[in-house]
GROMACS .gro file of N, CA and C in nm:
model
  348
    1MET      N    1   3.298  -2.302  -1.986
    1MET     CA    2   3.154  -2.300  -1.995
    1MET      C    3   3.112  -2.295  -2.142
    2LYS      N    4   3.005  -2.360  -2.168
    2LYS     CA    5   2.953  -2.361  -2.305
    2LYS      C    6   2.855  -2.246  -2.324
    3LYS      N    7   2.824  -2.216  -2.451
    3LYS     CA    8   2.737  -2.102  -2.479
    3LYS      C    9   2.597  -2.124  -2.422
    4TRP      N   10   2.549  -2.246  -2.411
    4TRP     CA   11   2.415  -2.271  -2.354
    4TRP      C   12   2.414  -2.251  -2.203
    5ASP      N   13   2.529  -2.262  -2.139
    5ASP     CA   14   2.537  -2.235  -1.995
    5ASP      C   15   2.506  -2.088  -1.967
    6PHE      N   16   2.561  -1.999  -2.049
    6PHE     CA   17   2.533  -1.856  -2.033
    6PHE      C   18   2.386  -1.826  -2.057
    7ALA      N   19   2.327  -1.890  -2.156
    7ALA     CA   20   2.185  -1.870  -2.185
    7ALA      C   21   2.100  -1.919  -2.069
    8LEU      N   22   2.136  -2.030  -2.011
    8LEU     CA   23   2.062  -2.085  -1.897
    8LEU      C   24   2.073  -1.994  -1.775
    9ILE      N   25   2.192  -1.943  -1.750
    9ILE     CA   26   2.213  -1.850  -1.638
    9ILE      C   27   2.131  -1.723  -1.658
   10ALA      N   28   2.131  -1.669  -1.780
   10ALA     CA   29   2.053  -1.548  -1.809
   10ALA      C   30   1.904  -1.575  -1.792
   11LEU      N   31   1.856  -1.689  -1.836
   11LEU     CA   32   1.715  -1.723  -1.823
   11LEU      C   33   1.675  -1.734  -1.676
   12VAL      N   34   1.756  -1.799  -1.596
   12VAL     CA   35   1.727  -1.812  -1.453
   12VAL      C   36   1.727  -1.675  -1.386
   13ALA      N   37   1.819  -1.588  -1.422
   13ALA     CA   38   1.825  -1.453  -1.365
   13ALA      C   39   1.700  -1.374  -1.399
   14VAL      N   40   1.655  -1.379  -1.523
   14VAL     CA   41   1.534  -1.307  -1.565
   14VAL      C   42   1.411  -1.362  -1.494
   15LEU      N   43   1.399  -1.493  -1.487
   15LEU     CA   44   1.285  -1.555  -1.420
   15LEU      C   45   1.283  -1.526  -1.270
   16SER      N   46   1.399  -1.512  -1.208
   16SER     CA   47   1.403  -1.482  -1.065
   16SER      C   48   1.358  -1.339  -1.036
   17LEU      N   49   1.371  -1.248  -1.133
   17LEU     CA   50   1.328  -1.109  -1.115
   17LEU      C   51   1.181  -1.087  -1.152
   18LEU      N   52   1.118  -1.183  -1.215
   18LEU     CA   53   0.980  -1.169  -1.259
   18LEU      C   54   0.882  -1.139  -1.146
   19PRO      N   55   0.891  -1.199  -1.028
   19PRO     CA   56   0.796  -1.166  -0.920
   19PRO      C   57   0.801  -1.020  -0.876
   20LEU      N   58   0.912  -0.951  -0.897
   20LEU     CA   59   0.921  -0.811  -0.860
   20LEU      C   60   0.823  -0.724  -0.938
   21ALA      N   61   0.784  -0.768  -1.056
   21ALA     CA   62   0.689  -0.692  -1.137
   21ALA      C   63   0.551  -0.689  -1.071
   22PHE      N   64   0.521  -0.789  -0.989
   22PHE     CA   65   0.390  -0.796  -0.926
   22PHE      C   66   0.392  -0.753  -0.781
   23LEU      N   67   0.506  -0.724  -0.726
   23LEU     CA   68   0.519  -0.685  -0.586
   23LEU      C   69   0.458  -0.547  -0.563
   24GLY      N   70   0.376  -0.534  -0.460
   24GLY     CA   71   0.318  -0.406  -0.424
   24GLY      C   72   0.194  -0.368  -0.500
   25ARG      N   73   0.150  -0.450  -0.594
   25ARG     CA   74   0.027  -0.420  -0.666
   25ARG      C   75  -0.092  -0.469  -0.584
   26ALA      N   76  -0.188  -0.382  -0.566
   26ALA     CA   77  -0.310  -0.421  -0.495
   26ALA      C   78  -0.409  -0.478  -0.596
   27ASP      N   79  -0.491  -0.572  -0.551
   27ASP     CA   80  -0.588  -0.629  -0.644
   27ASP      C   81  -0.703  -0.531  -0.667
   28SER      N   82  -0.787  -0.561  -0.764
   28SER     CA   83  -0.892  -0.467  -0.802
   28SER      C   84  -0.999  -0.452  -0.695
   29GLY      N   85  -1.013  -0.549  -0.605
   29GLY     CA   86  -1.113  -0.541  -0.499
   29GLY      C   87  -1.061  -0.476  -0.373
   30ALA      N   88  -0.942  -0.419  -0.377
   30ALA     CA   89  -0.883  -0.360  -0.258
   30ALA      C   90  -0.961  -0.236  -0.215
   31ARG      N   91  -0.966  -0.215  -0.083
   31ARG     CA   92  -1.037  -0.101  -0.026
   31ARG      C   93  -0.944  -0.023   0.065
   32VAL      N   94  -0.971   0.105   0.079
   32VAL     CA   95  -0.896   0.192   0.168
   32VAL      C   96  -0.980   0.215   0.292
   33VAL      N   97  -0.920   0.197   0.408
   33VAL     CA   98  -0.989   0.220   0.535
   33VAL      C   99  -0.910   0.325   0.613
   34VAL      N  100  -0.978   0.436   0.647
   34VAL     CA  101  -0.918   0.541   0.728
   34VAL      C  102  -0.984   0.536   0.865
   35SER      N  103  -0.902   0.524   0.969
   35SER     CA  104  -0.957   0.522   1.104
   35SER      C  105  -0.877   0.618   1.191
   36GLN      N  106  -0.946   0.668   1.293
   36GLN     CA  107  -0.882   0.758   1.388
   36GLN      C  108  -0.918   0.712   1.528
   37ASN      N  109  -0.817   0.684   1.607
   37ASN     CA  110  -0.835   0.635   1.744
   37ASN      C  111  -0.929   0.515   1.750
   38GLY      N  112  -0.914   0.423   1.653
   38GLY     CA  113  -0.992   0.300   1.651
   38GLY      C  114  -1.129   0.310   1.589
   39GLN      N  115  -1.172   0.428   1.550
   39GLN     CA  116  -1.304   0.448   1.489
   39GLN      C  117  -1.287   0.465   1.338
   40THR      N  118  -1.360   0.385   1.259
   40THR     CA  119  -1.353   0.394   1.113
   40THR      C  120  -1.422   0.521   1.066
   41LEU      N  121  -1.349   0.603   0.991
   41LEU     CA  122  -1.402   0.729   0.940
   41LEU      C  123  -1.439   0.721   0.793
   42TYR      N  124  -1.366   0.639   0.716
   42TYR     CA  125  -1.387   0.634   0.571
   42TYR      C  126  -1.350   0.497   0.520
   43THR      N  127  -1.431   0.445   0.431
   43THR     CA  128  -1.401   0.321   0.358
   43THR      C  129  -1.438   0.344   0.213
   44GLY      N  130  -1.345   0.317   0.123
   44GLY     CA  131  -1.372   0.337  -0.019
   44GLY      C  132  -1.284   0.248  -0.104
   45ALA      N  133  -1.320   0.237  -0.230
   45ALA     CA  134  -1.244   0.154  -0.324
   45ALA      C  135  -1.111   0.220  -0.359
   46LEU      N  136  -1.007   0.140  -0.368
   46LEU     CA  137  -0.876   0.191  -0.406
   46LEU      C  138  -0.875   0.237  -0.551
   47SER      N  139  -0.964   0.182  -0.631
   47SER     CA  140  -0.968   0.216  -0.774
   47SER      C  141  -1.037   0.349  -0.802
   48GLU      N  142  -1.104   0.407  -0.702
   48GLU     CA  143  -1.175   0.535  -0.721
   48GLU      C  144  -1.096   0.648  -0.657
   49ASP      N  145  -1.071   0.754  -0.734
   49ASP     CA  146  -0.999   0.870  -0.682
   49ASP      C  147  -1.086   0.944  -0.581
   50ALA      N  148  -1.026   0.987  -0.471
   50ALA     CA  149  -1.099   1.060  -0.368
   50ALA      C  150  -1.001   1.136  -0.280
   51VAL      N  151  -1.053   1.237  -0.211
   51VAL     CA  152  -0.978   1.311  -0.111
   51VAL      C  153  -1.064   1.314   0.014
   52PHE      N  154  -1.004   1.278   0.128
   52PHE     CA  155  -1.077   1.272   0.253
   52PHE      C  156  -1.000   1.348   0.360
   53THR      N  157  -1.071   1.431   0.436
   53THR     CA  158  -1.012   1.505   0.546
   53THR      C  159  -1.074   1.456   0.676
   54THR      N  160  -0.991   1.433   0.777
   54THR     CA  161  -1.042   1.388   0.905
   54THR      C  162  -1.130   1.497   0.966
   55PRO      N  163  -1.226   1.459   1.051
   55PRO     CA  164  -1.318   1.559   1.109
   55PRO      C  165  -1.248   1.672   1.183
   56ASP      N  166  -1.134   1.644   1.246
   56ASP     CA  167  -1.063   1.750   1.318
   56ASP      C  168  -0.979   1.837   1.224
   57GLY      N  169  -0.974   1.801   1.095
   57GLY     CA  170  -0.900   1.878   0.996
   57GLY      C  171  -0.750   1.859   1.003
   58GLY      N  172  -0.704   1.766   1.084
   58GLY     CA  173  -0.560   1.746   1.102
   58GLY      C  174  -0.491   1.673   0.989
   59ASN      N  175  -0.564   1.587   0.918
   59ASN     CA  176  -0.502   1.507   0.811
   59ASN      C  177  -0.591   1.507   0.688
   60THR      N  178  -0.526   1.511   0.570
   60THR     CA  179  -0.595   1.498   0.443
   60THR      C  180  -0.533   1.380   0.370
   61ILE      N  181  -0.620   1.285   0.331
   61ILE     CA  182  -0.576   1.163   0.264
   61ILE      C  183  -0.621   1.170   0.119
   62GLU      N  184  -0.530   1.134   0.028
   62GLU     CA  185  -0.561   1.138  -0.115
   62GLU      C  186  -0.548   0.998  -0.176
   63ILE      N  187  -0.651   0.957  -0.248
   63ILE     CA  188  -0.650   0.832  -0.323
   63ILE      C  189  -0.650   0.870  -0.470
   64ARG      N  190  -0.542   0.832  -0.540
   64ARG     CA  191  -0.532   0.867  -0.681
   64ARG      C  192  -0.452   0.759  -0.754
   65ASP      N  193  -0.503   0.716  -0.868
   65ASP     CA  194  -0.435   0.620  -0.955
   65ASP      C  195  -0.396   0.492  -0.881
   66GLY      N  196  -0.483   0.446  -0.792
   66GLY     CA  197  -0.457   0.321  -0.720
   66GLY      C  198  -0.354   0.331  -0.609
   67GLN      N  199  -0.320   0.453  -0.569
   67GLN     CA  200  -0.226   0.474  -0.460
   67GLN      C  201  -0.289   0.564  -0.356
   68VAL      N  202  -0.247   0.546  -0.231
   68VAL     CA  203  -0.298   0.626  -0.120
   68VAL      C  204  -0.182   0.694  -0.052
   69ARG      N  205  -0.197   0.824  -0.028
   69ARG     CA  206  -0.093   0.897   0.044
   69ARG      C  207  -0.157   0.999   0.136
   70MET      N  208  -0.082   1.042   0.235
   70MET     CA  209  -0.125   1.147   0.324
   70MET      C  210  -0.082   1.278   0.258
   71ARG      N  211  -0.179   1.355   0.211
   71ARG     CA  212  -0.147   1.477   0.137
   71ARG      C  213  -0.108   1.592   0.230
   72ALA      N  214  -0.173   1.602   0.346
   72ALA     CA  215  -0.143   1.710   0.440
   72ALA      C  216  -0.165   1.660   0.582
   73ALA      N  217  -0.083   1.711   0.673
   73ALA     CA  218  -0.096   1.677   0.815
   73ALA      C  219  -0.046   1.794   0.898
   74SER      N  220  -0.116   1.821   1.007
   74SER     CA  221  -0.076   1.932   1.093
   74SER      C  222   0.010   1.887   1.210
   75CYS      N  223   0.060   1.764   1.205
   75CYS     CA  224   0.145   1.715   1.313
   75CYS      C  225   0.284   1.780   1.302
   76PRO      N  226   0.358   1.786   1.414
   76PRO     CA  227   0.486   1.857   1.412
   76PRO      C  228   0.596   1.790   1.329
   77ASP      N  229   0.601   1.657   1.325
   77ASP     CA  230   0.712   1.592   1.255
   77ASP      C  231   0.685   1.563   1.108
   78GLY      N  232   0.560   1.542   1.067
   78GLY     CA  233   0.525   1.519   0.928
   78GLY      C  234   0.575   1.388   0.870
   79LEU      N  235   0.607   1.291   0.955
   79LEU     CA  236   0.657   1.162   0.905
   79LEU      C  237   0.552   1.088   0.823
   80CYS      N  238   0.425   1.110   0.851
   80CYS     CA  239   0.320   1.040   0.779
   80CYS      C  240   0.307   1.088   0.634
   81LEU      N  241   0.370   1.197   0.600
   81LEU     CA  242   0.362   1.251   0.464
   81LEU      C  243   0.457   1.180   0.368
   82ASN      N  244   0.544   1.094   0.421
   82ASN     CA  245   0.643   1.024   0.339
   82ASN      C  246   0.588   0.890   0.292
   83GLY      N  247   0.586   0.867   0.164
   83GLY     CA  248   0.549   0.737   0.109
   83GLY      C  249   0.401   0.720   0.086
   84THR      N  250   0.366   0.601   0.041
   84THR     CA  251   0.227   0.565   0.014
   84THR      C  252   0.193   0.438   0.090
   85ALA      N  253   0.065   0.417   0.112
   85ALA     CA  254   0.020   0.295   0.179
   85ALA      C  255   0.023   0.179   0.081
   86ALA      N  256   0.039   0.060   0.133
   86ALA     CA  257   0.038  -0.063   0.055
   86ALA      C  258  -0.025  -0.172   0.141
   87PRO      N  259  -0.069  -0.281   0.080
   87PRO     CA  260  -0.121  -0.390   0.162
   87PRO      C  261  -0.016  -0.433   0.265
   88LEU      N  262  -0.057  -0.448   0.388
   88LEU     CA  263   0.029  -0.485   0.502
   88LEU      C  264   0.131  -0.377   0.537
   89ARG      N  265   0.119  -0.255   0.481
   89ARG     CA  266   0.207  -0.145   0.514
   89ARG      C  267   0.124  -0.016   0.521
   90PRO      N  268   0.054   0.007   0.633
   90PRO     CA  269  -0.033   0.123   0.643
   90PRO      C  270   0.044   0.252   0.669
   91LEU      N  271  -0.023   0.363   0.645
   91LEU     CA  272   0.028   0.493   0.685
   91LEU      C  273  -0.028   0.524   0.823
   92VAL      N  274   0.056   0.579   0.911
   92VAL     CA  275   0.012   0.608   1.047
   92VAL      C  276   0.058   0.747   1.086
   93CYS      N  277  -0.033   0.825   1.141
   93CYS     CA  278  -0.001   0.956   1.200
   93CYS      C  279  -0.026   0.942   1.350
   94LEU      N  280   0.080   0.917   1.425
   94LEU     CA  281   0.065   0.892   1.568
   94LEU      C  282   0.010   1.010   1.647
   95PRO      N  283   0.054   1.135   1.621
   95PRO     CA  284   0.000   1.246   1.700
   95PRO      C  285  -0.153   1.259   1.690
   96HIS      N  286  -0.208   1.227   1.573
   96HIS     CA  287  -0.353   1.238   1.555
   96HIS      C  288  -0.425   1.105   1.568
   97GLY      N  289  -0.352   0.996   1.579
   97GLY     CA  290  -0.414   0.864   1.591
   97GLY      C  291  -0.480   0.816   1.464
   98VAL      N  292  -0.431   0.860   1.347
   98VAL     CA  293  -0.491   0.826   1.218
   98VAL      C  294  -0.415   0.711   1.154
   99THR      N  295  -0.490   0.612   1.104
   99THR     CA  296  -0.433   0.499   1.033
   99THR      C  297  -0.500   0.487   0.898
  100VAL      N  298  -0.422   0.473   0.791
  100VAL     CA  299  -0.473   0.453   0.656
  100VAL      C  300  -0.421   0.318   0.609
  101ALA      N  301  -0.514   0.225   0.587
  101ALA     CA  302  -0.474   0.089   0.551
  101ALA      C  303  -0.544   0.047   0.422
  102ILE      N  304  -0.478  -0.041   0.347
  102ILE     CA  305  -0.537  -0.102   0.229
  102ILE      C  306  -0.569  -0.246   0.265
  103ILE      N  307  -0.694  -0.283   0.249
  103ILE     CA  308  -0.735  -0.420   0.279
  103ILE      C  309  -0.783  -0.485   0.151
  104GLY      N  310  -0.781  -0.618   0.148
  104GLY     CA  311  -0.826  -0.692   0.031
  104GLY      C  312  -0.977  -0.700   0.025
  105THR      N  313  -1.025  -0.793  -0.052
  105THR     CA  314  -1.168  -0.812  -0.065
  105THR      C  315  -1.225  -0.868   0.064
  106GLU      N  316  -1.356  -0.868   0.079
  106GLU     CA  317  -1.420  -0.912   0.202
  106GLU      C  318  -1.398  -1.059   0.229
  107GLU      N  319  -1.369  -1.140   0.126
  107GLU     CA  320  -1.347  -1.282   0.147
  107GLU      C  321  -1.212  -1.310   0.213
  108ASP      N  322  -1.119  -1.214   0.203
  108ASP     CA  323  -0.985  -1.236   0.259
  108ASP      C  324  -0.992  -1.248   0.410
  109GLU      N  325  -0.913  -1.339   0.463
  109GLU     CA  326  -0.905  -1.358   0.607
  109GLU      C  327  -0.798  -1.265   0.661
  110PRO      N  328  -0.821  -1.204   0.777
  110PRO     CA  329  -0.717  -1.119   0.835
  110PRO      C  330  -0.601  -1.203   0.887
  111LEU      N  331  -0.483  -1.143   0.887
  111LEU     CA  332  -0.365  -1.210   0.938
  111LEU      C  333  -0.361  -1.202   1.090
  112ASP      N  334  -0.313  -1.306   1.153
  112ASP     CA  335  -0.298  -1.305   1.299
  112ASP      C  336  -0.168  -1.239   1.339
  113ALA      N  337  -0.063  -1.258   1.259
  113ALA     CA  338   0.068  -1.200   1.292
  113ALA      C  339   0.152  -1.192   1.166
  114ILE      N  340   0.250  -1.103   1.172
  114ILE     CA  341   0.345  -1.087   1.062
  114ILE      C  342   0.485  -1.096   1.121
  115THR      N  343   0.572  -1.170   1.056
  115THR     CA  344   0.709  -1.185   1.102
  115THR      C  345   0.804  -1.130   0.997
  116HIS      N  346   0.905  -1.059   1.039
  116HIS     CA  347   1.004  -1.005   0.946
  116HIS      C  348   1.138  -1.067   0.974
   0.00000   0.00000   0.00000
């Protein structure tokens, strides 16, 4: 192999990793929607810090620095406390029926289905 072959391979490797830098970033018009049992309880901008507690006091949702997480939950397993919400990856607390989702701007069309 010639020295330019190694440079070309390195360039292709770096360029292939470039999309990872943008993965998981929500756009500036993204909104947070909190719903419980199908009823919308809260809608707010992802860019604004806020803390929201469900009316029954079972869940507390925190929006900070462009990320959304379930700060507290009174459910027995506490699985909803792990991780943060992302577009197409909502947080769900099944015992309380709470869903925290990040949606795009109003012009965005909803997806009909997602395949993995």
